[in-house]
Each structure stands twice: as C-alpha cells, then as structure tokens.
Amino acid sequence: MEEQKTLGYDWEFGHEELVIEVGAYAYGDRLYIGLLHKEDGEMESFADLTINLPYSPAEVNEAYIDDFAKNSKLDFIKKHKLGKVLSEEGYSGYARYSKVAFNLDRLAELDPKGVEKYRALHGMTKQEPEKRGRTKKSKKGQER
C-alpha cells in the first residue's frame, strides 16, 4: 500500500495531519470528502469535510461544507488549494452551509483512486472540464 499524502489541519484543538478521502454519497451520488488521521497505526475517520444536501443545486465538482468547525475547514480548503469557496449557500432546516467548487485534479493528487471512481460514476474522463456548462437548446425546429 502506497503512503498517502497528509495535509496540515489547524483548528481550535490544535494541529492535525490528515488524509483526504474522496467518494460519493449513496443518495444523490454527490461529492463526498472525508478527513482521516492515523490512530494507533490505523487510518480512521477524523471528520467529514462535506455534507450531503441532495436537494440543493450543485455541479458535479461542488459540495457543501459540514458546519462543525466550519471556519477551520474553509481555511484548510483555501490553504491547500482544494477548491474555491463560492458565495452560494445550501440550507437544511435552520442551518446554512457554505458551498465549494472543488478542484478534482487537485483532489486526484491526494486520493487518485477515489477521484477516479467518482469521475467514472459521473461519466467523466480526466480531460473533461470539472464544471459542466449548461448548453443552449437548439432553436432548430422551434420557429413558428
């Protein structure tokens, strides 16, 4: 098993060295990003970076950020150039969640197998742009 690259994560309880895990939520196939750390020689879950909001709009490379230690998570994303924090937010009940457009190529540097599976799930190749543009409908046959 190859060594996974760790990234520094600073939060109110100190500094952690974490590993990125990329996947998809079972409901909606949205982008999932987990944070893992080594405990007693084994990798285990530290936190979820993202939260599943299947009814809030998002492109294939976008996800909403879990609000526990949200500012630390957003700083982590910016520091390690994982994506761009967007002005849009998602909602669930009274909670508001920041939305991030993740750089799938950057995530692939950290979890190649996870990103490869995620791209395959969405029918993407490595060369495809991350953000799928909305195409204009053809006016052919619509003239009156």
JSON list of C-alpha atoms in Angstrom, two decimals:
[
{"chain": "A", "resi": 1, "resn": "MET", "atom": "CA", "xyz": [0.00, 0.00, 0.00]},
{"chain": "A", "resi": 2, "resn": "GLU", "atom": "CA", "xyz": [1.43, 3.35, -1.01]},
{"chain": "A", "resi": 3, "resn": "GLU", "atom": "CA", "xyz": [1.84, 6.14, 1.53]},
{"chain": "A", "resi": 4, "resn": "GLN", "atom": "CA", "xyz": [-0.92, 8.72, 1.39]},
{"chain": "A", "resi": 5, "resn": "LYS", "atom": "CA", "xyz": [-0.02, 12.40, 1.42]},
{"chain": "A", "resi": 6, "resn": "THR", "atom": "CA", "xyz": [-1.03, 14.24, 4.59]},
{"chain": "A", "resi": 7, "resn": "LEU", "atom": "CA", "xyz": [-2.15, 17.84, 4.86]},
{"chain": "A", "resi": 8, "resn": "GLY", "atom": "CA", "xyz": [-1.90, 20.04, 7.93]},
{"chain": "A", "resi": 9, "resn": "TYR", "atom": "CA", "xyz": [-5.20, 21.00, 9.54]},
{"chain": "A", "resi": 10, "resn": "ASP", "atom": "CA", "xyz": [-5.29, 23.67, 12.25]},
{"chain": "A", "resi": 11, "resn": "TRP", "atom": "CA", "xyz": [-8.35, 24.11, 14.41]},
{"chain": "A", "resi": 12, "resn": "GLU", "atom": "CA", "xyz": [-9.30, 25.20, 17.90]},
{"chain": "A", "resi": 13, "resn": "PHE", "atom": "CA", "xyz": [-7.97, 21.97, 19.44]},
{"chain": "A", "resi": 14, "resn": "GLY", "atom": "CA", "xyz": [-4.55, 22.10, 17.79]},
{"chain": "A", "resi": 15, "resn": "HIS", "atom": "CA", "xyz": [-2.83, 20.76, 14.70]},
{"chain": "A", "resi": 16, "resn": "GLU", "atom": "CA", "xyz": [-3.62, 17.51, 12.89]},
{"chain": "A", "resi": 17, "resn": "GLU", "atom": "CA", "xyz": [-2.04, 15.75, 9.92]},
{"chain": "A", "resi": 18, "resn": "LEU", "atom": "CA", "xyz": [-4.92, 14.48, 7.80]},
{"chain": "A", "resi": 19, "resn": "VAL", "atom": "CA", "xyz": [-5.51, 12.42, 4.67]},
{"chain": "A", "resi": 20, "resn": "ILE", "atom": "CA", "xyz": [-8.24, 13.22, 2.12]},
{"chain": "A", "resi": 21, "resn": "GLU", "atom": "CA", "xyz": [-10.75, 10.51, 1.17]},
{"chain": "A", "resi": 22, "resn": "VAL", "atom": "CA", "xyz": [-12.94, 11.13, -1.90]},
{"chain": "A", "resi": 23, "resn": "GLY", "atom": "CA", "xyz": [-16.16, 9.29, -2.61]},
{"chain": "A", "resi": 24, "resn": "ALA", "atom": "CA", "xyz": [-19.83, 9.80, -3.38]},
{"chain": "A", "resi": 25, "resn": "TYR", "atom": "CA", "xyz": [-22.85, 9.89, -1.12]},
{"chain": "A", "resi": 26, "resn": "ALA", "atom": "CA", "xyz": [-25.15, 6.91, -1.61]},
{"chain": "A", "resi": 27, "resn": "TYR", "atom": "CA", "xyz": [-28.15, 9.19, -2.01]},
{"chain": "A", "resi": 28, "resn": "GLY", "atom": "CA", "xyz": [-27.71, 11.50, -4.99]},
{"chain": "A", "resi": 29, "resn": "ASP", "atom": "CA", "xyz": [-24.13, 10.49, -5.89]},
{"chain": "A", "resi": 30, "resn": "ARG", "atom": "CA", "xyz": [-22.86, 13.89, -4.74]},
{"chain": "A", "resi": 31, "resn": "LEU", "atom": "CA", "xyz": [-19.21, 14.55, -3.94]},
{"chain": "A", "resi": 32, "resn": "TYR", "atom": "CA", "xyz": [-18.12, 13.29, -0.52]},
{"chain": "A", "resi": 33, "resn": "ILE", "atom": "CA", "xyz": [-14.82, 14.31, 1.05]},
{"chain": "A", "resi": 34, "resn": "GLY", "atom": "CA", "xyz": [-13.74, 12.81, 4.33]},
{"chain": "A", "resi": 35, "resn": "LEU", "atom": "CA", "xyz": [-10.77, 13.60, 6.54]},
{"chain": "A", "resi": 36, "resn": "LEU", "atom": "CA", "xyz": [-8.80, 10.71, 8.01]},
{"chain": "A", "resi": 37, "resn": "HIS", "atom": "CA", "xyz": [-5.97, 10.54, 10.52]},
{"chain": "A", "resi": 38, "resn": "LYS", "atom": "CA", "xyz": [-3.66, 7.81, 11.73]},
{"chain": "A", "resi": 39, "resn": "GLU", "atom": "CA", "xyz": [-4.55, 6.44, 15.17]},
{"chain": "A", "resi": 40, "resn": "ASP", "atom": "CA", "xyz": [-2.57, 3.55, 16.62]},
{"chain": "A", "resi": 41, "resn": "GLY", "atom": "CA", "xyz": [-1.13, 2.78, 13.19]},
{"chain": "A", "resi": 42, "resn": "GLU", "atom": "CA", "xyz": [-4.56, 2.59, 11.51]},
{"chain": "A", "resi": 43, "resn": "MET", "atom": "CA", "xyz": [-6.38, 5.17, 9.38]},
{"chain": "A", "resi": 44, "resn": "GLU", "atom": "CA", "xyz": [-9.68, 6.24, 10.89]},
{"chain": "A", "resi": 45, "resn": "SER", "atom": "CA", "xyz": [-12.24, 8.95, 10.33]},
{"chain": "A", "resi": 46, "resn": "PHE", "atom": "CA", "xyz": [-11.42, 12.36, 11.77]},
{"chain": "A", "resi": 47, "resn": "ALA", "atom": "CA", "xyz": [-14.32, 14.34, 10.28]},
{"chain": "A", "resi": 48, "resn": "ASP", "atom": "CA", "xyz": [-16.45, 14.84, 7.21]},
{"chain": "A", "resi": 49, "resn": "LEU", "atom": "CA", "xyz": [-15.41, 17.85, 5.19]},
{"chain": "A", "resi": 50, "resn": "THR", "atom": "CA", "xyz": [-18.66, 17.80, 3.20]},
{"chain": "A", "resi": 51, "resn": "ILE", "atom": "CA", "xyz": [-22.33, 17.24, 3.93]},
{"chain": "A", "resi": 52, "resn": "ASN", "atom": "CA", "xyz": [-24.95, 15.81, 1.59]},
{"chain": "A", "resi": 53, "resn": "LEU", "atom": "CA", "xyz": [-27.65, 18.29, 0.58]},
{"chain": "A", "resi": 54, "resn": "PRO", "atom": "CA", "xyz": [-29.19, 16.40, -2.35]},
{"chain": "A", "resi": 55, "resn": "TYR", "atom": "CA", "xyz": [-31.97, 18.94, -2.89]},
{"chain": "A", "resi": 56, "resn": "SER", "atom": "CA", "xyz": [-29.65, 21.96, -3.08]},
{"chain": "A", "resi": 57, "resn": "PRO", "atom": "CA", "xyz": [-28.21, 22.77, -6.51]},
{"chain": "A", "resi": 58, "resn": "ALA", "atom": "CA", "xyz": [-24.60, 21.74, -7.15]},
{"chain": "A", "resi": 59, "resn": "GLU", "atom": "CA", "xyz": [-22.40, 20.94, -10.11]},
{"chain": "A", "resi": 60, "resn": "VAL", "atom": "CA", "xyz": [-20.53, 17.62, -10.20]},
{"chain": "A", "resi": 61, "resn": "ASN", "atom": "CA", "xyz": [-17.41, 19.16, -8.59]},
{"chain": "A", "resi": 62, "resn": "GLU", "atom": "CA", "xyz": [-19.28, 21.18, -5.96]},
{"chain": "A", "resi": 63, "resn": "ALA", "atom": "CA", "xyz": [-20.16, 20.25, -2.40]},
{"chain": "A", "resi": 64, "resn": "TYR", "atom": "CA", "xyz": [-21.44, 21.83, 0.78]},
{"chain": "A", "resi": 65, "resn": "ILE", "atom": "CA", "xyz": [-19.18, 22.05, 3.82]},
{"chain": "A", "resi": 66, "resn": "ASP", "atom": "CA", "xyz": [-20.11, 20.43, 7.11]},
{"chain": "A", "resi": 67, "resn": "ASP", "atom": "CA", "xyz": [-20.66, 23.23, 9.63]},
{"chain": "A", "resi": 68, "resn": "PHE", "atom": "CA", "xyz": [-18.78, 21.70, 12.59]},
{"chain": "A", "resi": 69, "resn": "ALA", "atom": "CA", "xyz": [-15.55, 23.77, 12.81]},
{"chain": "A", "resi": 70, "resn": "LYS", "atom": "CA", "xyz": [-16.61, 25.35, 9.52]},
{"chain": "A", "resi": 71, "resn": "ASN", "atom": "CA", "xyz": [-14.09, 28.19, 9.54]},
{"chain": "A", "resi": 72, "resn": "SER", "atom": "CA", "xyz": [-11.21, 25.77, 10.12]},
{"chain": "A", "resi": 73, "resn": "LYS", "atom": "CA", "xyz": [-12.46, 23.61, 7.25]},
{"chain": "A", "resi": 74, "resn": "LEU", "atom": "CA", "xyz": [-12.76, 26.59, 4.90]},
{"chain": "A", "resi": 75, "resn": "ASP", "atom": "CA", "xyz": [-9.25, 27.75, 5.87]},
{"chain": "A", "resi": 76, "resn": "PHE", "atom": "CA", "xyz": [-7.99, 24.19, 5.21]},
{"chain": "A", "resi": 77, "resn": "ILE", "atom": "CA", "xyz": [-9.58, 24.20, 1.73]},
{"chain": "A", "resi": 78, "resn": "LYS", "atom": "CA", "xyz": [-8.01, 27.57, 0.87]},
{"chain": "A", "resi": 79, "resn": "LYS", "atom": "CA", "xyz": [-4.60, 26.77, 2.37]},
{"chain": "A", "resi": 80, "resn": "HIS", "atom": "CA", "xyz": [-4.22, 23.54, 0.40]},
{"chain": "A", "resi": 81, "resn": "LYS", "atom": "CA", "xyz": [-5.86, 24.89, -2.80]},
{"chain": "A", "resi": 82, "resn": "LEU", "atom": "CA", "xyz": [-8.53, 22.18, -2.79]},
{"chain": "A", "resi": 83, "resn": "GLY", "atom": "CA", "xyz": [-11.18, 24.43, -4.29]},
{"chain": "A", "resi": 84, "resn": "LYS", "atom": "CA", "xyz": [-12.85, 27.80, -4.38]},
{"chain": "A", "resi": 85, "resn": "VAL", "atom": "CA", "xyz": [-15.35, 28.92, -1.75]},
{"chain": "A", "resi": 86, "resn": "LEU", "atom": "CA", "xyz": [-18.46, 30.17, -3.53]},
{"chain": "A", "resi": 87, "resn": "SER", "atom": "CA", "xyz": [-20.88, 32.87, -2.41]},
{"chain": "A", "resi": 88, "resn": "GLU", "atom": "CA", "xyz": [-23.82, 30.45, -2.65]},
{"chain": "A", "resi": 89, "resn": "GLU", "atom": "CA", "xyz": [-25.06, 28.55, 0.40]},
{"chain": "A", "resi": 90, "resn": "GLY", "atom": "CA", "xyz": [-27.18, 25.48, 0.94]},
{"chain": "A", "resi": 91, "resn": "TYR", "atom": "CA", "xyz": [-29.86, 25.11, 3.58]},
{"chain": "A", "resi": 92, "resn": "SER", "atom": "CA", "xyz": [-31.24, 22.34, 5.71]},
{"chain": "A", "resi": 93, "resn": "GLY", "atom": "CA", "xyz": [-33.73, 23.40, 8.33]},
{"chain": "A", "resi": 94, "resn": "TYR", "atom": "CA", "xyz": [-32.25, 26.47, 10.00]},
{"chain": "A", "resi": 95, "resn": "ALA", "atom": "CA", "xyz": [-28.65, 25.58, 9.15]},
{"chain": "A", "resi": 96, "resn": "ARG", "atom": "CA", "xyz": [-26.68, 27.25, 6.34]},
{"chain": "A", "resi": 97, "resn": "TYR", "atom": "CA", "xyz": [-23.81, 25.51, 4.61]},
{"chain": "A", "resi": 98, "resn": "SER", "atom": "CA", "xyz": [-21.02, 27.07, 2.56]},
{"chain": "A", "resi": 99, "resn": "LYS", "atom": "CA", "xyz": [-20.61, 25.78, -0.97]},
{"chain": "A", "resi": 100, "resn": "VAL", "atom": "CA", "xyz": [-17.23, 24.98, -2.52]},
{"chain": "A", "resi": 101, "resn": "ALA", "atom": "CA", "xyz": [-16.25, 24.25, -6.12]},
{"chain": "A", "resi": 102, "resn": "PHE", "atom": "CA", "xyz": [-13.56, 21.62, -5.63]},
{"chain": "A", "resi": 103, "resn": "ASN", "atom": "CA", "xyz": [-10.63, 21.12, -7.98]},
{"chain": "A", "resi": 104, "resn": "LEU", "atom": "CA", "xyz": [-10.93, 17.44, -8.90]},
{"chain": "A", "resi": 105, "resn": "ASP", "atom": "CA", "xyz": [-7.42, 17.39, -10.35]},
{"chain": "A", "resi": 106, "resn": "ARG", "atom": "CA", "xyz": [-6.02, 18.62, -7.04]},
{"chain": "A", "resi": 107, "resn": "LEU", "atom": "CA", "xyz": [-8.10, 16.06, -5.13]},
{"chain": "A", "resi": 108, "resn": "ALA", "atom": "CA", "xyz": [-6.77, 13.37, -7.50]},
{"chain": "A", "resi": 109, "resn": "GLU", "atom": "CA", "xyz": [-3.24, 14.18, -6.31]},
{"chain": "A", "resi": 110, "resn": "LEU", "atom": "CA", "xyz": [-4.38, 13.28, -2.79]},
{"chain": "A", "resi": 111, "resn": "ASP", "atom": "CA", "xyz": [-6.75, 10.36, -3.47]},
{"chain": "A", "resi": 112, "resn": "PRO", "atom": "CA", "xyz": [-6.29, 9.16, -7.07]},
{"chain": "A", "resi": 113, "resn": "LYS", "atom": "CA", "xyz": [-8.45, 6.03, -6.72]},
{"chain": "A", "resi": 114, "resn": "GLY", "atom": "CA", "xyz": [-11.30, 7.88, -5.02]},
{"chain": "A", "resi": 115, "resn": "VAL", "atom": "CA", "xyz": [-11.41, 10.61, -7.65]},
{"chain": "A", "resi": 116, "resn": "GLU", "atom": "CA", "xyz": [-11.14, 8.05, -10.47]},
{"chain": "A", "resi": 117, "resn": "LYS", "atom": "CA", "xyz": [-14.18, 6.18, -9.11]},
{"chain": "A", "resi": 118, "resn": "TYR", "atom": "CA", "xyz": [-16.09, 9.43, -8.62]},
{"chain": "A", "resi": 119, "resn": "ARG", "atom": "CA", "xyz": [-15.35, 10.57, -12.18]},
{"chain": "A", "resi": 120, "resn": "ALA", "atom": "CA", "xyz": [-16.36, 7.16, -13.55]},
{"chain": "A", "resi": 121, "resn": "LEU", "atom": "CA", "xyz": [-19.64, 7.33, -11.58]},
{"chain": "A", "resi": 122, "resn": "HIS", "atom": "CA", "xyz": [-20.42, 10.62, -13.35]},
{"chain": "A", "resi": 123, "resn": "GLY", "atom": "CA", "xyz": [-19.16, 9.54, -16.78]},
{"chain": "A", "resi": 124, "resn": "MET", "atom": "CA", "xyz": [-16.24, 11.97, -16.70]},
{"chain": "A", "resi": 125, "resn": "THR", "atom": "CA", "xyz": [-12.82, 11.48, -18.19]},
{"chain": "A", "resi": 126, "resn": "LYS", "atom": "CA", "xyz": [-9.72, 13.12, -16.78]},
{"chain": "A", "resi": 127, "resn": "GLN", "atom": "CA", "xyz": [-9.72, 15.59, -19.67]},
{"chain": "A", "resi": 128, "resn": "GLU", "atom": "CA", "xyz": [-13.28, 16.80, -19.13]},
{"chain": "A", "resi": 129, "resn": "PRO", "atom": "CA", "xyz": [-13.86, 20.17, -17.51]},
{"chain": "A", "resi": 130, "resn": "GLU", "atom": "CA", "xyz": [-15.00, 19.96, -13.91]},
{"chain": "A", "resi": 131, "resn": "LYS", "atom": "CA", "xyz": [-17.92, 22.30, -14.21]},
{"chain": "A", "resi": 132, "resn": "ARG", "atom": "CA", "xyz": [-20.40, 21.18, -16.78]},
{"chain": "A", "resi": 133, "resn": "GLY", "atom": "CA", "xyz": [-21.73, 24.21, -18.58]},
{"chain": "A", "resi": 134, "resn": "ARG", "atom": "CA", "xyz": [-25.38, 24.44, -19.34]},
{"chain": "A", "resi": 135, "resn": "THR", "atom": "CA", "xyz": [-25.78, 24.14, -23.07]},
{"chain": "A", "resi": 136, "resn": "LYS", "atom": "CA", "xyz": [-28.16, 26.32, -25.00]},
{"chain": "A", "resi": 137, "resn": "LYS", "atom": "CA", "xyz": [-31.04, 24.45, -26.54]},
{"chain": "A", "resi": 138, "resn": "SER", "atom": "CA", "xyz": [-31.07, 24.40, -30.28]},
{"chain": "A", "resi": 139, "resn": "LYS", "atom": "CA", "xyz": [-33.70, 26.60, -31.89]},
{"chain": "A", "resi": 140, "resn": "LYS", "atom": "CA", "xyz": [-33.85, 24.23, -34.83]},
{"chain": "A", "resi": 141, "resn": "GLY", "atom": "CA", "xyz": [-37.44, 23.21, -35.42]},
{"chain": "A", "resi": 142, "resn": "GLN", "atom": "CA", "xyz": [-38.81, 25.71, -32.89]},
{"chain": "A", "resi": 143, "resn": "GLU", "atom": "CA", "xyz": [-39.55, 28.53, -35.30]},
{"chain": "A", "resi": 144, "resn": "ARG", "atom": "CA", "xyz": [-43.21, 29.34, -35.78]}
]
